Coordinates of C-alpha atoms in Angstrom, one line a residue:
Chain W
M493 CA 20.7 92.5 167.9
A494 CA 24.1 91.6 169.6
E495 CA 25.5 89.7 166.7
R496 CA 26.7 92.2 163.9
Y497 CA 27.0 89.6 161.0
I498 CA 26.5 92.2 158.7
S499 CA 26.6 95.9 159.4
L500 CA 26.5 99.0 157.3
E501 CA 28.5 101.4 159.3
A502 CA 28.1 105.5 158.5
I503 CA 27.5 104.7 154.6
A504 CA 26.8 107.8 152.7
R505 CA 26.3 108.2 149.0
S506 CA 26.5 111.4 146.9
Y507 CA 26.4 112.3 143.3
P508 CA 28.0 115.3 141.8
N509 CA 25.3 117.4 139.9
P510 CA 25.3 117.2 136.5
A511 CA 25.0 121.0 135.9
G512 CA 28.6 121.4 137.8
G513 CA 28.9 123.0 141.5
G514 CA 28.2 121.0 144.6
S515 CA 26.5 117.5 144.6
T516 CA 23.4 116.0 145.9
T517 CA 23.3 113.5 149.0
V518 CA 21.3 110.8 148.7
F519 CA 21.9 109.6 152.2
Q520 CA 24.7 110.1 154.6
D521 CA 25.5 108.4 158.0
L522 CA 23.5 105.6 157.6
W523 CA 23.8 102.6 159.9
L524 CA 22.1 99.2 159.7
T525 CA 22.9 95.8 161.3
L526 CA 21.6 92.4 159.8
P527 CA 21.9 89.7 162.3
R528 CA 22.3 86.2 160.8
G529 CA 19.0 84.3 159.7
T530 CA 16.7 87.2 159.8
F531 CA 14.4 88.5 156.9
T532 CA 14.9 92.5 156.6
C533 CA 12.9 94.5 154.4
I534 CA 13.8 98.1 153.6
I535 CA 10.8 100.5 152.4
G536 CA 10.6 103.8 151.2
H537 CA 9.7 105.9 148.5
S538 CA 11.0 106.0 145.4
G539 CA 14.6 108.2 145.2
C540 CA 14.9 107.7 148.8
G541 CA 18.0 105.5 147.8
K542 CA 17.3 101.9 149.0
T543 CA 18.3 100.3 145.7
T544 CA 21.7 102.3 146.4
V545 CA 21.8 100.7 149.7
L546 CA 21.4 97.4 148.2
N547 CA 23.8 98.0 145.4
I548 CA 26.3 99.0 148.1
L549 CA 25.9 96.0 150.0
A550 CA 26.3 93.8 146.6
G551 CA 29.4 95.6 145.6
L552 CA 27.7 97.0 142.6
D553 CA 28.2 100.6 144.0
R554 CA 30.4 102.2 146.3
P555 CA 29.8 104.3 149.5
S556 CA 31.2 108.0 149.2
A557 CA 32.0 107.7 152.9
G558 CA 31.6 104.5 155.6
E559 CA 32.1 100.8 155.5
V560 CA 30.1 97.7 154.8
V561 CA 31.1 94.8 157.1
V562 CA 30.2 91.5 156.6
D563 CA 31.3 88.5 158.9
G564 CA 34.1 90.7 160.4
T565 CA 35.3 92.1 157.0
A566 CA 35.1 95.0 155.7
I567 CA 33.9 94.6 151.9
D568 CA 35.5 95.6 148.5
G569 CA 33.5 95.1 145.7
P570 CA 31.4 92.2 144.7
S571 CA 31.4 88.8 146.3
L572 CA 29.9 85.6 145.6
D573 CA 29.3 85.6 149.6
R574 CA 26.6 88.2 148.6
A575 CA 24.1 86.9 146.0
V576 CA 21.6 89.3 144.2
I577 CA 18.3 88.6 142.9
F578 CA 17.7 91.2 140.2
Q579 CA 14.3 92.8 139.8
S580 CA 14.7 92.0 136.1
H581 CA 15.6 88.6 136.5
A582 CA 18.9 89.4 134.4
L583 CA 19.3 86.0 133.1
L584 CA 21.3 85.3 130.3
P585 CA 19.3 84.5 127.4
W586 CA 21.5 82.5 125.3
K587 CA 21.9 79.9 128.3
T588 CA 19.2 77.1 129.1
V589 CA 17.8 77.3 132.7
I590 CA 20.2 74.7 133.9
G591 CA 22.9 76.7 131.7
N592 CA 22.2 79.8 133.9
V593 CA 22.4 78.1 137.3
A594 CA 25.6 76.0 136.4
Y595 CA 26.9 79.4 135.3
A596 CA 26.9 80.7 138.8
V597 CA 28.0 77.2 140.3
R598 CA 30.9 76.8 138.4
S599 CA 32.1 80.5 139.1
K600 CA 31.8 79.8 143.0
W601 CA 33.5 76.4 142.7
P602 CA 35.4 76.2 139.7
R603 CA 37.4 73.3 140.6
W604 CA 34.2 71.0 140.7
S605 CA 33.6 68.3 137.8
N606 CA 30.8 68.9 135.4
A607 CA 28.7 66.2 136.9
E608 CA 29.3 68.0 140.4
V609 CA 28.0 71.3 138.9
L610 CA 25.2 70.2 137.2
A611 CA 23.8 68.1 140.1
H612 CA 24.2 71.1 142.3
A613 CA 22.3 73.5 139.8
R614 CA 19.7 70.4 139.5
K615 CA 19.1 70.4 143.4
F616 CA 18.4 74.3 143.3
I617 CA 16.2 74.2 140.1
A618 CA 14.0 71.6 141.9
L619 CA 13.9 73.8 145.1
V620 CA 12.2 76.6 143.1
G621 CA 9.8 73.9 141.3
L622 CA 11.3 73.8 137.9
S623 CA 12.5 70.3 137.6
G624 CA 11.7 69.4 133.8
A625 CA 12.4 72.9 132.6
E626 CA 15.9 72.4 132.7
D627 CA 16.7 72.8 128.9
K628 CA 14.3 75.7 128.3
K629 CA 15.5 78.9 127.3
P630 CA 14.5 82.2 129.2
A631 CA 12.3 83.3 126.5
H632 CA 10.3 80.4 126.6
L633 CA 9.7 80.6 130.2
S634 CA 6.6 83.0 131.8
G635 CA 7.9 85.8 133.8
G636 CA 7.4 84.3 137.3
M637 CA 9.5 81.1 136.1
K638 CA 12.2 83.2 134.7
Q639 CA 12.5 84.9 138.4
R640 CA 12.2 81.5 139.9
V641 CA 15.4 80.8 138.0
G642 CA 16.9 83.8 139.2
I643 CA 16.0 82.8 142.7
A644 CA 17.6 79.2 141.9
R645 CA 20.6 81.1 140.6
A646 CA 21.4 83.1 143.7
L647 CA 20.4 80.2 146.3
S648 CA 22.9 78.0 144.3
L649 CA 25.6 80.2 145.4
E650 CA 24.8 79.3 149.2
P651 CA 25.9 82.9 150.0
K652 CA 26.0 84.7 153.3
I653 CA 23.4 87.0 152.4
L654 CA 20.7 87.0 149.9
L655 CA 20.1 90.6 148.3
M656 CA 16.7 91.0 146.6
D657 CA 15.9 94.2 144.7
E658 CA 11.9 94.1 144.5
P659 CA 12.2 90.7 143.0
F660 CA 8.4 90.2 142.4
S661 CA 7.1 93.9 141.3
A662 CA 7.2 92.7 137.6
L663 CA 5.0 89.8 138.1
D664 CA 1.1 89.4 138.2
A665 CA -0.5 89.5 141.8
L666 CA -1.0 85.5 141.9
T667 CA 2.4 84.6 140.8
R668 CA 3.8 87.0 143.1
G669 CA 1.7 85.3 146.0
T670 CA 3.0 81.9 145.3
L671 CA 6.8 83.2 144.8
Q672 CA 6.6 84.8 148.2
D673 CA 5.3 81.6 149.8
E674 CA 8.3 79.8 148.2
V675 CA 11.0 82.3 149.1
R676 CA 9.7 82.2 152.6
K677 CA 9.6 78.7 153.0
I678 CA 13.1 78.1 151.6
C679 CA 14.4 80.8 153.6
Q680 CA 13.0 79.5 156.7
E681 CA 14.3 76.2 156.2
T682 CA 17.8 77.2 155.6
G683 CA 18.2 80.2 157.8
Q684 CA 19.2 82.4 155.0
T685 CA 20.0 85.9 155.9
V686 CA 18.2 88.2 153.6
L687 CA 17.8 91.8 153.0
M688 CA 15.0 93.0 150.5
I689 CA 14.1 96.1 148.8
T690 CA 10.2 96.6 148.2
H691 CA 7.3 98.9 147.7
D692 CA 4.7 96.6 148.7
V693 CA 3.5 96.8 152.4
D694 CA 1.9 93.6 152.3
E695 CA 5.1 91.8 151.1
A696 CA 7.2 93.3 153.8
I697 CA 4.8 92.3 156.6
Y698 CA 4.3 88.4 155.2
L699 CA 7.9 88.2 154.7
A700 CA 10.1 90.1 157.1
D701 CA 11.1 89.9 160.5
R702 CA 12.1 93.6 160.6
V703 CA 10.9 96.3 158.3
V704 CA 13.4 99.3 157.9
L705 CA 11.5 102.7 157.2
M706 CA 13.5 105.2 155.0
T707 CA 12.5 109.0 154.5
N708 CA 12.3 110.7 151.2
G709 CA 15.5 111.7 149.6
P710 CA 17.7 113.4 149.2
G711 CA 19.2 113.1 152.6
A712 CA 17.3 110.1 153.4
V713 CA 17.6 108.5 156.7
I714 CA 16.3 105.3 158.4
A715 CA 13.6 107.0 160.5
E716 CA 12.9 103.7 162.9
I717 CA 13.0 100.0 162.7
V718 CA 9.6 98.1 163.0
E719 CA 10.0 94.7 164.3
N720 CA 7.3 92.5 162.8
T721 CA 5.3 91.5 165.9
L722 CA 3.3 88.6 163.7
P723 CA 4.3 84.9 164.5
M724 CA 6.8 83.3 162.6
Q725 CA 4.2 80.7 161.4
R726 CA 2.2 82.9 159.3
D727 CA -0.3 81.9 156.6
R728 CA -0.8 84.5 153.7
H729 CA -4.6 83.8 153.9
D730 CA -5.4 84.5 157.5
I731 CA -2.5 86.8 158.0
H732 CA -4.9 89.8 158.2
R733 CA -7.2 88.2 161.1
H734 CA -4.1 88.4 163.5
P735 CA -4.8 91.2 166.0
A736 CA -1.1 92.5 165.4
Y737 CA -1.6 92.7 161.4
Y738 CA -3.5 96.1 161.4
P739 CA -1.3 97.9 164.0
V740 CA 1.9 96.8 162.2
R741 CA 0.4 97.5 158.7
N742 CA -1.2 100.9 159.7
H743 CA 2.0 102.2 161.2
I744 CA 3.8 101.5 158.0
I745 CA 1.5 102.9 155.9
D746 CA 1.1 105.9 158.0
F747 CA 4.6 106.6 157.9
L748 CA 5.0 106.2 154.0
V749 CA 1.7 108.5 153.6
T750 CA 2.6 111.4 156.0
R751 CA 5.8 111.1 158.3
S752 CA 8.4 110.0 155.7
K753 CA 7.9 113.5 154.1
N754 CA 8.1 115.5 157.2
F755 CA 10.4 113.4 159.4
D756 CA 12.6 116.7 160.0
V757 CA 9.6 118.3 162.0
E758 CA 9.2 114.7 163.9
R759 CA 13.1 114.8 164.8
T760 CA 13.0 118.2 166.1
A761 CA 9.9 117.2 168.3
L762 CA 11.9 114.0 169.6
E763 CA 14.7 116.1 170.9
A764 CA 12.6 118.7 172.4
A765 CA 11.0 115.6 174.4
G766 CA 14.2 114.5 175.3
M767 CA 14.6 111.5 173.3
P768 CA 16.9 112.5 170.3
W769 CA 16.8 110.3 167.1
N770 CA 20.3 108.7 166.7
A771 CA 21.5 107.5 163.5
R772 CA 23.7 104.6 164.9
Q773 CA 20.5 103.2 166.7
P774 CA 17.5 103.7 164.9
R775 CA 14.2 103.6 167.1
L776 CA 12.5 100.0 167.2
V777 CA 9.2 100.2 167.1
R778 CA 6.9 97.1 168.1
P779 CA 3.4 98.2 166.6
G780 CA 0.7 96.3 168.6
I781 CA 2.8 95.7 171.8
P782 CA 2.4 98.6 174.3
E783 CA 5.6 100.1 175.5
P784 CA 5.3 101.5 178.8
T785 CA 8.7 102.7 179.1
L786 CA 8.3 105.2 176.2
A787 CA 6.3 108.3 176.4
P788 CA 3.7 109.0 173.4
S789 CA 6.4 111.8 172.5
V790 CA 5.3 111.3 168.7
P791 CA 1.6 112.1 168.0
T792 CA -0.3 109.3 166.8
L793 CA -2.3 109.4 163.8
A794 CA -5.7 110.2 166.0
Q795 CA -4.0 112.9 168.0
R796 CA -2.7 114.6 164.7
T797 CA -6.0 114.4 162.8
A798 CA -7.5 115.6 166.1
T799 CA -5.5 118.8 166.0
Q800 CA -6.0 119.8 162.4
Chain D
M1086 CA -3.0 80.4 104.0
I1087 CA 0.6 80.9 104.6
A1088 CA 1.7 78.2 102.0
S1089 CA -0.7 79.5 99.6
E1090 CA 0.9 82.7 99.9
R1091 CA 3.9 81.4 99.2
V1092 CA 2.9 79.4 95.9
R1093 CA 1.2 82.7 94.7
A1094 CA 4.6 84.6 95.4
L1095 CA 6.4 82.1 93.4
A1096 CA 3.8 82.1 90.5
L1097 CA 4.2 85.8 90.5
S1098 CA 7.9 85.7 90.2
G1099 CA 7.7 83.2 87.4
L1100 CA 5.4 85.4 85.8
I1101 CA 7.7 88.5 86.2
L1102 CA 10.6 86.3 84.9
A1103 CA 8.7 85.3 82.0
G1104 CA 7.2 88.8 81.1
F1105 CA 10.9 90.1 81.2
L1106 CA 12.5 87.5 79.2
A1107 CA 9.7 87.9 76.6
L1108 CA 10.0 91.7 76.3
W1109 CA 14.1 91.3 76.1
H1110 CA 13.3 88.6 73.3
V1111 CA 11.1 90.5 71.3
G1112 CA 13.5 93.9 71.8
V1113 CA 16.5 92.6 70.6
Q1114 CA 15.0 91.0 67.3
P1115 CA 17.0 92.6 64.3
D1116 CA 15.4 94.9 61.7
A1117 CA 14.7 93.3 58.5
P1118 CA 17.7 93.6 56.3
T1119 CA 17.8 96.5 53.7
G1120 CA 19.9 97.6 51.2
P1121 CA 22.2 95.6 48.6
A1122 CA 22.8 91.9 49.7
L1123 CA 26.2 91.3 50.9
D1124 CA 28.9 89.5 49.5
P1125 CA 29.2 86.7 51.4
E1126 CA 32.9 86.3 51.3
Y1127 CA 33.1 89.9 52.7
A1128 CA 30.5 89.5 55.4
K1129 CA 32.4 86.3 56.5
L1130 CA 35.9 88.4 56.7
V1131 CA 34.8 91.6 58.6
G1132 CA 32.1 89.7 60.9
A1133 CA 28.4 90.0 59.8
A1134 CA 27.6 93.3 61.7
A1135 CA 30.3 95.0 60.6
A1136 CA 29.9 94.2 57.1
T1137 CA 26.5 96.1 57.2
G1138 CA 27.9 98.9 59.2
S1139 CA 25.9 98.3 62.1
Q1140 CA 26.6 97.6 66.1
T1141 CA 27.1 94.1 67.4
P1142 CA 23.7 93.1 68.2
M1143 CA 22.4 92.9 71.4
P1144 CA 22.3 89.3 72.3
G1145 CA 18.6 87.8 73.4
P1146 CA 17.6 85.7 76.4
L1147 CA 18.2 82.6 74.1
D1148 CA 22.1 83.4 73.4
V1149 CA 22.5 84.0 77.0
G1150 CA 20.7 80.8 78.1
A1151 CA 23.0 78.7 75.4
K1152 CA 26.1 80.6 76.8
L1153 CA 25.2 79.9 80.5
W1154 CA 24.6 76.3 79.9
Q1155 CA 28.1 76.2 77.9
H1156 CA 29.9 77.7 80.8
I1157 CA 28.1 75.4 83.4
A1158 CA 29.0 72.4 81.3
D1159 CA 32.6 73.3 81.3
P1160 CA 33.4 75.9 84.1
F1161 CA 37.3 75.0 84.7
Y1162 CA 38.9 75.1 81.0
V1163 CA 42.2 76.8 80.7
R1164 CA 43.1 77.9 77.0
G1165 CA 45.9 80.0 77.7
T1166 CA 46.2 83.1 80.3
N1167 CA 43.1 85.0 78.7
D1168 CA 40.7 82.1 78.2
M1169 CA 40.0 80.4 81.4
G1170 CA 36.8 78.6 82.6
L1171 CA 34.1 80.8 84.6
G1172 CA 34.3 78.6 87.5
I1173 CA 38.3 79.2 87.6
Q1174 CA 37.5 83.2 87.3
L1175 CA 34.7 83.0 90.1
G1176 CA 37.2 80.7 92.1
Y1177 CA 40.1 83.5 92.0
S1178 CA 37.3 85.9 93.1
I1179 CA 36.2 84.2 96.0
A1180 CA 39.8 83.1 97.1
R1181 CA 40.6 87.0 97.1
V1182 CA 37.4 88.1 98.7
L1183 CA 37.8 85.1 101.6
A1184 CA 41.3 86.1 102.0
G1185 CA 40.9 89.7 102.6
Y1186 CA 37.7 89.2 104.5
L1187 CA 39.1 86.7 107.1
L1188 CA 42.0 88.7 107.6
A1189 CA 39.8 91.9 108.2
A1190 CA 37.6 89.8 110.4
A1191 CA 41.1 88.8 112.4
V1192 CA 41.9 92.3 112.9
A1193 CA 38.7 93.9 113.3
I1194 CA 36.5 91.6 115.8
P1195 CA 39.7 91.8 118.6
L1196 CA 40.0 95.8 117.7
G1197 CA 36.4 96.4 118.0
F1198 CA 36.3 94.3 121.4
A1199 CA 38.9 96.6 122.8
I1200 CA 37.6 100.0 121.3
G1201 CA 33.8 98.7 122.8
M1202 CA 35.2 97.8 126.4
S1203 CA 37.3 101.2 126.5
P1204 CA 35.8 104.5 126.3
L1205 CA 39.3 106.0 126.1
L1206 CA 40.1 103.5 123.1
Y1207 CA 37.1 104.6 121.6
R1208 CA 37.6 108.4 121.8
S1209 CA 41.1 108.3 120.5
L1210 CA 40.5 106.0 117.7
D1211 CA 37.2 107.7 116.5
P1212 CA 38.7 110.6 114.4
F1213 CA 40.7 108.1 112.4
I1214 CA 37.8 105.7 111.9
Q1215 CA 35.8 108.5 110.8
I1216 CA 38.4 109.5 108.3
L1217 CA 39.3 106.1 106.8
K1218 CA 35.7 104.8 106.9
P1219 CA 34.4 107.0 103.7
I1220 CA 37.2 106.2 101.4
S1221 CA 36.3 104.3 98.5
P1222 CA 38.5 101.2 98.6
L1223 CA 39.7 101.5 95.2
A1224 CA 41.4 104.8 95.9
W1225 CA 43.9 102.6 98.2
M1226 CA 44.8 100.4 94.8
P1227 CA 47.7 102.5 93.3
L1228 CA 49.1 103.0 96.8
A1229 CA 48.7 99.3 97.3
L1230 CA 50.1 98.4 93.9
Y1231 CA 52.9 100.9 94.7
T1232 CA 54.0 99.4 98.1
I1233 CA 53.1 95.6 97.7
K1234 CA 54.1 95.2 93.9
D1235 CA 51.7 92.5 93.4
S1236 CA 48.5 92.9 91.8
S1237 CA 46.9 89.7 93.2
T1238 CA 47.9 90.6 97.1
S1239 CA 47.0 94.4 95.9
S1240 CA 43.3 93.3 95.4
I1241 CA 43.1 91.6 98.8
F1242 CA 44.6 94.4 100.3
V1243 CA 41.7 96.3 99.1
I1244 CA 39.2 93.8 100.1
F1245 CA 40.6 94.0 103.6
I1246 CA 40.4 97.5 103.9
C1247 CA 36.7 98.0 102.7
S1248 CA 35.7 94.8 104.9
I1249 CA 37.2 96.1 108.1
W1250 CA 34.9 99.0 108.8
P1251 CA 31.4 97.6 109.2
M1252 CA 32.9 94.7 111.3
L1253 CA 34.9 97.1 113.4
I1254 CA 32.0 99.7 114.3
N1255 CA 29.7 97.0 114.7
T1256 CA 31.8 94.9 117.1
A1257 CA 32.6 98.2 118.9
F1258 CA 29.0 99.1 118.9
G1259 CA 27.7 95.3 120.1
V1260 CA 30.3 95.3 123.0
A1261 CA 29.7 98.3 124.1
S1262 CA 26.0 98.0 124.4
V1263 CA 26.1 94.9 126.4
R1264 CA 23.2 95.2 129.0
R1265 CA 24.2 96.5 132.3
E1266 CA 22.6 94.0 134.2
W1267 CA 24.3 91.2 132.4
L1268 CA 27.5 92.7 133.4
N1269 CA 26.4 93.1 136.8
V1270 CA 25.7 89.2 137.0
A1271 CA 29.3 88.7 136.1
L1272 CA 30.5 91.1 138.8
T1273 CA 28.3 89.6 141.3
L1274 CA 29.7 86.2 140.5
E1275 CA 33.2 87.4 140.6
V1276 CA 33.7 86.5 136.7
K1277 CA 37.4 87.0 135.7
P1278 CA 37.9 89.4 133.0
L1279 CA 38.7 87.0 130.3
R1280 CA 35.9 84.6 131.2
R1281 CA 33.6 87.6 131.0
A1282 CA 34.6 88.6 128.0
L1283 CA 34.3 84.8 126.3
T1284 CA 31.1 83.8 128.3
I1285 CA 29.1 87.0 128.5
I1286 CA 30.1 89.6 126.4
L1287 CA 30.6 87.8 123.2
P1288 CA 27.5 85.9 123.1
A1289 CA 25.6 89.0 124.1
A1290 CA 27.1 90.9 121.1
A1291 CA 27.5 88.1 118.9
P1292 CA 24.3 89.1 116.6
T1293 CA 25.6 92.6 116.2
I1294 CA 29.3 91.4 115.2
L1295 CA 27.3 89.1 112.6
T1296 CA 25.4 92.0 111.2
G1297 CA 28.6 93.8 110.9
M1298 CA 30.2 90.7 109.2
R1299 CA 27.1 90.3 106.9
I1300 CA 27.4 94.0 105.6
S1301 CA 31.3 93.5 105.2
I1302 CA 31.0 90.3 102.9
G1303 CA 28.5 92.2 100.8
I1304 CA 30.5 95.1 100.4
A1305 CA 33.9 93.0 99.8
W1306 CA 31.8 91.3 96.9
L1307 CA 30.8 94.6 95.2
V1308 CA 34.5 95.6 95.4
I1309 CA 36.4 92.6 94.1
V1310 CA 34.6 92.8 90.7
A1311 CA 35.8 96.3 90.3
A1312 CA 39.5 95.6 91.7
E1313 CA 40.0 92.6 89.3
M1314 CA 38.8 95.1 86.7
L1315 CA 41.5 97.5 87.5
V1316 CA 44.4 95.0 87.9
G1317 CA 43.6 92.7 85.3
G1318 CA 45.0 89.1 85.1
T1319 CA 42.3 86.6 86.8
G1320 CA 39.0 86.9 88.2
I1321 CA 35.5 87.4 87.6
G1322 CA 35.9 91.4 87.3
Y1323 CA 38.9 90.7 85.1
F1324 CA 36.6 88.4 82.9
V1325 CA 34.0 90.7 82.4
W1326 CA 36.4 93.5 81.3
N1327 CA 38.0 91.0 79.0
Q1328 CA 34.8 90.2 77.5
W1329 CA 34.0 93.9 77.0
N1330 CA 37.3 94.1 75.0
N1331 CA 36.1 91.3 73.0
L1332 CA 32.7 92.6 72.5
S1333 CA 31.2 89.4 73.7
I1334 CA 28.0 90.7 75.5
T1335 CA 26.6 87.4 75.9
D1336 CA 29.6 86.6 78.0
I1337 CA 29.2 89.7 80.0
I1338 CA 25.5 89.3 80.6
T1339 CA 26.5 85.4 81.8
A1340 CA 29.0 86.7 84.2
I1341 CA 26.5 89.4 85.8
L1342 CA 24.1 86.6 86.4
L1343 CA 26.8 84.6 88.0
I1344 CA 28.1 87.4 90.2
G1345 CA 24.7 87.9 91.5
L1346 CA 24.3 84.4 92.2
V1347 CA 27.5 84.0 94.1
G1348 CA 26.7 87.4 96.1
M1349 CA 23.6 85.8 97.2
L1350 CA 25.1 82.6 98.2
L1351 CA 27.7 84.3 100.2
D1352 CA 25.3 86.7 102.0
Q1353 CA 22.9 83.8 103.0
A1354 CA 25.9 81.8 104.4
L1355 CA 26.5 84.7 106.7
A1356 CA 22.6 85.2 107.4
R1357 CA 22.8 81.5 108.5
L1358 CA 25.5 82.2 110.8
A1359 CA 23.7 85.0 112.3
A1360 CA 20.5 83.4 112.9
A1361 CA 22.8 80.8 114.9
V1362 CA 24.0 83.0 117.3
T1363 CA 20.8 85.2 117.5
Y1364 CA 19.3 84.9 121.0
P1365 CA 15.4 85.6 121.8
E1366 CA 14.8 87.7 124.8

């Protein structure tokens, strides 16, 4: 955590009310650091502003306050250093598969010759397993293949960070599984830094090193960061047999079902217990690993149901 | 199944045509001559129809067919300023339509692009477009003749003014409604404005722009006939009016058929072009 490769520093986003008078704050004073080579997922309910966080990091939206720092420089708008994989794949339908990837490559390296551009594009099309489909138009591809092209296009930029906005949510379960496997493999091999937005708890547990839990908006905050205690070598078929799997999963689901709504109450309880919640350094939780230094200031699920 | 339906449609079309021609043929048969026999000398002098005191007879399909064949066999003759082949007249009209239309495209597409990209420009130009659009193009004709002083250039101006609006409005609409996600792709790839306009916005808006161009060519072809009737001289519209003055109904019907045919060909050409730039999603 010492290295601040990418950091969001006190960012806020508010929209003026359409009826006039005042504004709605989606989130404010949000701090998050992403160390190099880590895979981070943001999870939270719809409307908590997680897509806004990603868009600000991509440069497609601007924070009302605060800064985003990438590799020591504050960002100002979009950049080829930060590649985005869009939920709706966003391929250009009039270009072929290789045309779509080559368009990105040519944008990043405008001085390259045609042959260099195409060779680079082919390499990444092969990486996502689409060799042979280079000359097809997106309309002739399945949903999964389209998203593979989107992934190839983003990876071909060799970005500092890969930003994914629910990239697999529009796919069927089988395709989603295969693509998750491939993304995980590629990211591990290349040491890619990734930030992903998701609704899917199992997807987050399988892919992420850290899961950022956001409370409900408006006025959303990062409640805590869950460190994934599962080993780096994971197999999606028996990940659920690992002893750390259910503690992590239960912790996240417990948060989404109950705690994300009433985090204010919890915050007051934490302050009363002398461990105030700190926006700059949300608590790091390691479910399944006992933490002797921390008193159980937050009531566990069992305790809460017992009191009800 | 599909092939057989096409054959059946073709057969039905043929049947409808045959039925129409037969009705036409029967409908224009002259009544049996009544009254006293004509002095052949007198009949020759004033024309057979006038001699009996009746109207010029409506030609039948056979007369029109013969005339059509005559025109097709010799389309480019010139026997004086008022008697030129149909090919030449159609050529004049097509040349005027293309000149006015291409000029309009050269103005409307770049301007529509600018309007589509800039909400400020859209709002400021919208009142002018809304007022100018519904004006009948022929209403401009006197003003054009007064300022330009050349009848042929004036018809080109009228074509220009009538074909500019559909292209302008469709281009602006197409450009303004390019999908947000494609523009976001351009943003994240740091694509420069000119390259973005040419490689993202233009291909994305091309089908809508082509739809506007197709509407425009149709309107231009409708208007040229009327414009040439007004200004005279040359062109298929003038030919129709001149044959009305000659009371040559056969020539008028022949010209009407050819106007339809050329209009269809122009529309088909634009439809081909539109199909070439349309992308499936």
